JSON list of C-alpha atoms in Angstrom, two decimals:
[
{"chain": "A", "resi": 261, "resn": "MET", "atom": "CA", "xyz": [74.07, -1.93, -5.52]},
{"chain": "A", "resi": 262, "resn": "THR", "atom": "CA", "xyz": [70.43, -0.80, -4.46]},
{"chain": "A", "resi": 263, "resn": "LYS", "atom": "CA", "xyz": [70.14, 1.50, -0.21]},
{"chain": "A", "resi": 264, "resn": "LYS", "atom": "CA", "xyz": [68.14, -1.10, 1.49]},
{"chain": "A", "resi": 265, "resn": "ASN", "atom": "CA", "xyz": [65.34, 0.43, 3.48]},
{"chain": "A", "resi": 266, "resn": "LEU", "atom": "CA", "xyz": [65.33, -0.21, 7.00]},
{"chain": "A", "resi": 267, "resn": "GLY", "atom": "CA", "xyz": [64.26, 2.23, 8.45]},
{"chain": "A", "resi": 268, "resn": "PRO", "atom": "CA", "xyz": [63.34, 5.14, 10.36]},
{"chain": "A", "resi": 269, "resn": "CYS", "atom": "CA", "xyz": [60.74, 6.17, 8.92]},
{"chain": "A", "resi": 270, "resn": "SER", "atom": "CA", "xyz": [61.13, 10.68, 8.01]},
{"chain": "A", "resi": 271, "resn": "VAL", "atom": "CA", "xyz": [57.18, 11.06, 9.79]},
{"chain": "A", "resi": 272, "resn": "ASN", "atom": "CA", "xyz": [57.66, 13.12, 12.65]},
{"chain": "A", "resi": 273, "resn": "ASN", "atom": "CA", "xyz": [56.46, 11.12, 16.18]},
{"chain": "A", "resi": 274, "resn": "CYS", "atom": "CA", "xyz": [56.18, 8.01, 14.53]},
{"chain": "A", "resi": 275, "resn": "GLN", "atom": "CA", "xyz": [55.51, 5.53, 16.92]},
{"chain": "A", "resi": 276, "resn": "ILE", "atom": "CA", "xyz": [55.08, 2.26, 14.14]},
{"chain": "A", "resi": 277, "resn": "ARG", "atom": "CA", "xyz": [57.23, -0.64, 13.36]},
{"chain": "A", "resi": 278, "resn": "PRO", "atom": "CA", "xyz": [57.29, -2.44, 10.89]},
{"chain": "A", "resi": 279, "resn": "ASN", "atom": "CA", "xyz": [58.80, -4.51, 9.10]},
{"chain": "A", "resi": 280, "resn": "GLN", "atom": "CA", "xyz": [58.88, -2.54, 5.88]},
{"chain": "A", "resi": 281, "resn": "TYR", "atom": "CA", "xyz": [59.96, 1.01, 4.07]},
{"chain": "A", "resi": 282, "resn": "ARG", "atom": "CA", "xyz": [60.11, 2.63, 1.24]},
{"chain": "A", "resi": 283, "resn": "GLY", "atom": "CA", "xyz": [62.12, 5.81, -0.10]},
{"chain": "A", "resi": 284, "resn": "ILE", "atom": "CA", "xyz": [60.67, 8.36, -0.63]},
{"chain": "A", "resi": 285, "resn": "THR", "atom": "CA", "xyz": [60.82, 9.28, -4.03]},
{"chain": "A", "resi": 286, "resn": "GLU", "atom": "CA", "xyz": [60.34, 12.44, -6.44]},
{"chain": "A", "resi": 287, "resn": "TYR", "atom": "CA", "xyz": [57.58, 10.47, -7.97]},
{"chain": "A", "resi": 288, "resn": "ALA", "atom": "CA", "xyz": [56.46, 9.81, -4.79]},
{"chain": "A", "resi": 289, "resn": "LEU", "atom": "CA", "xyz": [56.75, 13.34, -4.09]},
{"chain": "A", "resi": 290, "resn": "ARG", "atom": "CA", "xyz": [55.49, 14.66, -7.07]},
{"chain": "A", "resi": 291, "resn": "LYS", "atom": "CA", "xyz": [51.66, 11.84, -6.69]},
{"chain": "A", "resi": 292, "resn": "ALA", "atom": "CA", "xyz": [52.01, 13.49, -2.62]},
{"chain": "A", "resi": 293, "resn": "LYS", "atom": "CA", "xyz": [51.79, 16.89, -4.89]},
{"chain": "A", "resi": 294, "resn": "GLU", "atom": "CA", "xyz": [49.04, 15.35, -6.77]},
{"chain": "A", "resi": 295, "resn": "LYS", "atom": "CA", "xyz": [46.92, 14.36, -4.13]},
{"chain": "A", "resi": 296, "resn": "GLY", "atom": "CA", "xyz": [46.91, 17.11, -2.24]},
{"chain": "A", "resi": 297, "resn": "THR", "atom": "CA", "xyz": [48.95, 14.88, 1.40]},
{"chain": "A", "resi": 298, "resn": "TYR", "atom": "CA", "xyz": [51.65, 17.05, 1.16]},
{"chain": "A", "resi": 299, "resn": "ASN", "atom": "CA", "xyz": [51.29, 19.83, 2.67]},
{"chain": "A", "resi": 300, "resn": "GLN", "atom": "CA", "xyz": [50.27, 17.67, 5.77]},
{"chain": "A", "resi": 301, "resn": "TYR", "atom": "CA", "xyz": [54.75, 16.75, 5.50]},
{"chain": "A", "resi": 302, "resn": "ILE", "atom": "CA", "xyz": [56.39, 19.49, 4.25]},
{"chain": "A", "resi": 303, "resn": "TYR", "atom": "CA", "xyz": [59.86, 18.81, 5.71]},
{"chain": "A", "resi": 304, "resn": "LEU", "atom": "CA", "xyz": [59.92, 15.41, 3.05]},
{"chain": "A", "resi": 305, "resn": "GLU", "atom": "CA", "xyz": [62.47, 15.60, 0.64]},
{"chain": "A", "resi": 306, "resn": "VAL", "atom": "CA", "xyz": [63.72, 12.76, -1.88]},
{"chain": "A", "resi": 307, "resn": "GLY", "atom": "CA", "xyz": [66.27, 9.92, -0.27]},
{"chain": "A", "resi": 308, "resn": "LYS", "atom": "CA", "xyz": [64.25, 9.93, 3.05]},
{"chain": "A", "resi": 309, "resn": "GLN", "atom": "CA", "xyz": [62.20, 6.58, 3.71]},
{"chain": "A", "resi": 310, "resn": "LEU", "atom": "CA", "xyz": [58.87, 6.77, 5.46]},
{"chain": "A", "resi": 311, "resn": "CYS", "atom": "CA", "xyz": [57.45, 3.23, 7.32]},
{"chain": "A", "resi": 312, "resn": "TYR", "atom": "CA", "xyz": [54.88, 0.86, 4.74]},
{"chain": "A", "resi": 313, "resn": "PRO", "atom": "CA", "xyz": [51.57, 2.81, 6.96]},
{"chain": "A", "resi": 314, "resn": "HIS", "atom": "CA", "xyz": [52.74, 6.48, 6.15]},
{"chain": "A", "resi": 315, "resn": "TYR", "atom": "CA", "xyz": [53.54, 6.27, 2.58]},
{"chain": "A", "resi": 316, "resn": "LEU", "atom": "CA", "xyz": [50.12, 4.73, 1.56]},
{"chain": "A", "resi": 317, "resn": "VAL", "atom": "CA", "xyz": [48.35, 7.06, 3.33]},
{"chain": "A", "resi": 318, "resn": "ILE", "atom": "CA", "xyz": [50.94, 9.44, 1.89]},
{"chain": "A", "resi": 319, "resn": "VAL", "atom": "CA", "xyz": [51.64, 8.94, -1.27]},
{"chain": "A", "resi": 320, "resn": "GLU", "atom": "CA", "xyz": [48.73, 6.55, -2.22]},
{"chain": "A", "resi": 321, "resn": "PRO", "atom": "CA", "xyz": [45.96, 8.02, 0.37]},
{"chain": "A", "resi": 322, "resn": "ASP", "atom": "CA", "xyz": [42.71, 6.16, -3.11]},
{"chain": "A", "resi": 323, "resn": "ARG", "atom": "CA", "xyz": [44.29, 3.13, -3.51]},
{"chain": "A", "resi": 324, "resn": "ASN", "atom": "CA", "xyz": [42.19, 1.43, -1.97]},
{"chain": "A", "resi": 325, "resn": "ASN", "atom": "CA", "xyz": [39.74, 3.54, -2.79]},
{"chain": "A", "resi": 326, "resn": "GLY", "atom": "CA", "xyz": [36.16, 1.13, -4.07]},
{"chain": "A", "resi": 327, "resn": "SER", "atom": "CA", "xyz": [35.18, 4.12, -7.06]},
{"chain": "A", "resi": 328, "resn": "SER", "atom": "CA", "xyz": [37.58, 3.09, -9.47]},
{"chain": "A", "resi": 329, "resn": "ALA", "atom": "CA", "xyz": [37.28, -0.50, -8.87]},
{"chain": "A", "resi": 330, "resn": "ASP", "atom": "CA", "xyz": [33.14, 0.82, -9.77]},
{"chain": "A", "resi": 331, "resn": "ASN", "atom": "CA", "xyz": [33.77, 2.24, -13.11]},
{"chain": "A", "resi": 332, "resn": "ASN", "atom": "CA", "xyz": [35.79, -0.07, -14.17]},
{"chain": "A", "resi": 333, "resn": "LYS", "atom": "CA", "xyz": [33.19, -2.49, -13.74]},
{"chain": "A", "resi": 334, "resn": "GLN", "atom": "CA", "xyz": [30.71, -0.15, -15.74]},
{"chain": "A", "resi": 335, "resn": "ASP", "atom": "CA", "xyz": [33.17, 0.22, -18.90]},
{"chain": "A", "resi": 336, "resn": "HIS", "atom": "CA", "xyz": [32.16, -4.02, -18.64]},
{"chain": "A", "resi": 337, "resn": "ILE", "atom": "CA", "xyz": [28.80, -3.76, -18.34]},
{"chain": "A", "resi": 338, "resn": "ILE", "atom": "CA", "xyz": [27.98, -0.48, -20.72]},
{"chain": "A", "resi": 339, "resn": "GLY", "atom": "CA", "xyz": [30.72, -3.22, -23.27]},
{"chain": "A", "resi": 340, "resn": "ARG", "atom": "CA", "xyz": [29.19, -6.56, -22.98]},
{"chain": "A", "resi": 341, "resn": "LYS", "atom": "CA", "xyz": [27.93, -7.54, -26.36]},
{"chain": "A", "resi": 342, "resn": "PRO", "atom": "CA", "xyz": [24.16, -9.12, -26.35]},
{"chain": "A", "resi": 343, "resn": "LEU", "atom": "CA", "xyz": [24.49, -13.27, -26.57]},
{"chain": "A", "resi": 344, "resn": "SER", "atom": "CA", "xyz": [24.07, -14.04, -30.52]},
{"chain": "A", "resi": 345, "resn": "PHE", "atom": "CA", "xyz": [21.40, -16.85, -30.33]},
{"chain": "A", "resi": 346, "resn": "GLY", "atom": "CA", "xyz": [24.35, -20.14, -30.91]},
{"chain": "A", "resi": 347, "resn": "GLU", "atom": "CA", "xyz": [25.58, -18.31, -27.25]},
{"chain": "A", "resi": 348, "resn": "LYS", "atom": "CA", "xyz": [21.92, -18.85, -25.57]},
{"chain": "A", "resi": 349, "resn": "PHE", "atom": "CA", "xyz": [21.16, -22.09, -27.57]},
{"chain": "A", "resi": 350, "resn": "SER", "atom": "CA", "xyz": [24.24, -23.10, -25.82]},
{"chain": "A", "resi": 351, "resn": "LEU", "atom": "CA", "xyz": [23.27, -21.22, -22.28]},
{"chain": "A", "resi": 352, "resn": "MET", "atom": "CA", "xyz": [20.62, -22.61, -22.29]},
{"chain": "A", "resi": 353, "resn": "THR", "atom": "CA", "xyz": [22.03, -26.18, -22.87]},
{"chain": "A", "resi": 354, "resn": "ARG", "atom": "CA", "xyz": [24.38, -25.83, -19.76]},
{"chain": "A", "resi": 355, "resn": "VAL", "atom": "CA", "xyz": [21.48, -24.63, -17.03]},
{"chain": "A", "resi": 356, "resn": "LEU", "atom": "CA", "xyz": [19.32, -27.95, -17.95]},
{"chain": "A", "resi": 357, "resn": "TYR", "atom": "CA", "xyz": [22.50, -30.24, -17.91]},
{"chain": "A", "resi": 358, "resn": "GLU", "atom": "CA", "xyz": [23.56, -28.69, -14.61]},
{"chain": "A", "resi": 359, "resn": "LYS", "atom": "CA", "xyz": [19.59, -29.12, -13.50]},
{"chain": "A", "resi": 360, "resn": "GLN", "atom": "CA", "xyz": [19.05, -32.63, -14.05]},
{"chain": "A", "resi": 361, "resn": "ARG", "atom": "CA", "xyz": [21.86, -33.98, -13.99]},
{"chain": "A", "resi": 362, "resn": "ILE", "atom": "CA", "xyz": [24.28, -31.71, -10.85]},
{"chain": "A", "resi": 363, "resn": "GLU", "atom": "CA", "xyz": [21.21, -30.97, -9.31]},
{"chain": "A", "resi": 364, "resn": "HIS", "atom": "CA", "xyz": [19.34, -33.53, -10.18]},
{"chain": "A", "resi": 365, "resn": "ASN", "atom": "CA", "xyz": [16.71, -32.15, -10.26]},
{"chain": "A", "resi": 366, "resn": "THR", "atom": "CA", "xyz": [13.49, -33.11, -12.86]},
{"chain": "A", "resi": 367, "resn": "LEU", "atom": "CA", "xyz": [12.41, -31.06, -16.06]},
{"chain": "A", "resi": 368, "resn": "GLU", "atom": "CA", "xyz": [9.30, -29.84, -16.48]},
{"chain": "A", "resi": 369, "resn": "LEU", "atom": "CA", "xyz": [8.50, -29.46, -20.31]},
{"chain": "A", "resi": 370, "resn": "THR", "atom": "CA", "xyz": [5.60, -27.45, -20.16]},
{"chain": "A", "resi": 371, "resn": "PRO", "atom": "CA", "xyz": [6.47, -24.16, -21.35]},
{"chain": "A", "resi": 372, "resn": "ASP", "atom": "CA", "xyz": [5.88, -21.83, -18.63]},
{"chain": "A", "resi": 373, "resn": "HIS", "atom": "CA", "xyz": [7.75, -24.14, -16.48]},
{"chain": "A", "resi": 374, "resn": "PHE", "atom": "CA", "xyz": [10.63, -24.75, -18.41]},
{"chain": "A", "resi": 375, "resn": "GLN", "atom": "CA", "xyz": [10.88, -20.64, -19.16]},
{"chain": "A", "resi": 376, "resn": "THR", "atom": "CA", "xyz": [10.84, -19.88, -15.45]},
{"chain": "A", "resi": 377, "resn": "ILE", "atom": "CA", "xyz": [13.76, -22.33, -15.36]},
{"chain": "A", "resi": 378, "resn": "LEU", "atom": "CA", "xyz": [16.33, -20.87, -17.50]},
{"chain": "A", "resi": 379, "resn": "GLU", "atom": "CA", "xyz": [15.17, -16.82, -16.52]},
{"chain": "A", "resi": 380, "resn": "ASP", "atom": "CA", "xyz": [16.12, -17.99, -12.99]},
{"chain": "A", "resi": 381, "resn": "ALA", "atom": "CA", "xyz": [18.51, -19.97, -13.37]},
{"chain": "A", "resi": 382, "resn": "GLU", "atom": "CA", "xyz": [20.63, -17.81, -16.25]},
{"chain": "A", "resi": 383, "resn": "PRO", "atom": "CA", "xyz": [19.44, -14.17, -16.74]},
{"chain": "A", "resi": 384, "resn": "GLN", "atom": "CA", "xyz": [21.51, -13.59, -20.02]},
{"chain": "A", "resi": 385, "resn": "LEU", "atom": "CA", "xyz": [18.12, -16.52, -21.18]},
{"chain": "A", "resi": 386, "resn": "VAL", "atom": "CA", "xyz": [15.12, -14.14, -20.14]},
{"chain": "A", "resi": 387, "resn": "GLY", "atom": "CA", "xyz": [12.92, -13.42, -23.33]},
{"chain": "A", "resi": 388, "resn": "PHE", "atom": "CA", "xyz": [14.79, -16.42, -25.00]},
{"chain": "A", "resi": 389, "resn": "PHE", "atom": "CA", "xyz": [11.88, -19.02, -24.71]},
{"chain": "A", "resi": 390, "resn": "ASP", "atom": "CA", "xyz": [10.30, -16.48, -27.19]},
{"chain": "A", "resi": 391, "resn": "GLU", "atom": "CA", "xyz": [13.05, -16.12, -29.41]},
{"chain": "A", "resi": 392, "resn": "LEU", "atom": "CA", "xyz": [13.34, -20.51, -29.47]},
{"chain": "A", "resi": 393, "resn": "TYR", "atom": "CA", "xyz": [10.07, -20.98, -29.88]},
{"chain": "A", "resi": 394, "resn": "ASN", "atom": "CA", "xyz": [9.16, -18.19, -32.59]},
{"chain": "A", "resi": 395, "resn": "ALA", "atom": "CA", "xyz": [12.71, -20.29, -34.38]},
{"chain": "A", "resi": 396, "resn": "PHE", "atom": "CA", "xyz": [10.65, -23.38, -34.99]},
{"chain": "A", "resi": 397, "resn": "ILE", "atom": "CA", "xyz": [7.55, -21.94, -34.96]},
{"chain": "A", "resi": 398, "resn": "PRO", "atom": "CA", "xyz": [8.07, -19.49, -37.13]},
{"chain": "A", "resi": 399, "resn": "GLU", "atom": "CA", "xyz": [4.11, -16.85, -37.60]},
{"chain": "A", "resi": 400, "resn": "ARG", "atom": "CA", "xyz": [1.96, -17.07, -40.70]}
]
């Protein structure tokens, strides 16, 4: 049976009274050393316990760091492939359906206004109207 982490916190003069504690493992100490927080708490050892707030400060100091999330967003943006003609056509159909049926707007079919409606509603359709026009009325 595993040992329950019921406290107390091993940080000197800890006044926090949380309801969660974490055990200090070899892995947790290694992470604290790698992140540079162990130097302030060199008296901590494997088998002792930390209150959850101190555990986050010592072992996981960069847990909510937004920079890694921003890097992941950039990876997804870079990895996005361009939409095919058929996918753009489906997207255009969805935009027009939403404008007419859900928002109850009347569609104005003048080319300039139609293009503006599409591109304002869906940025991925920028330039698609010209592509669509050239598909139906090719240049001679």
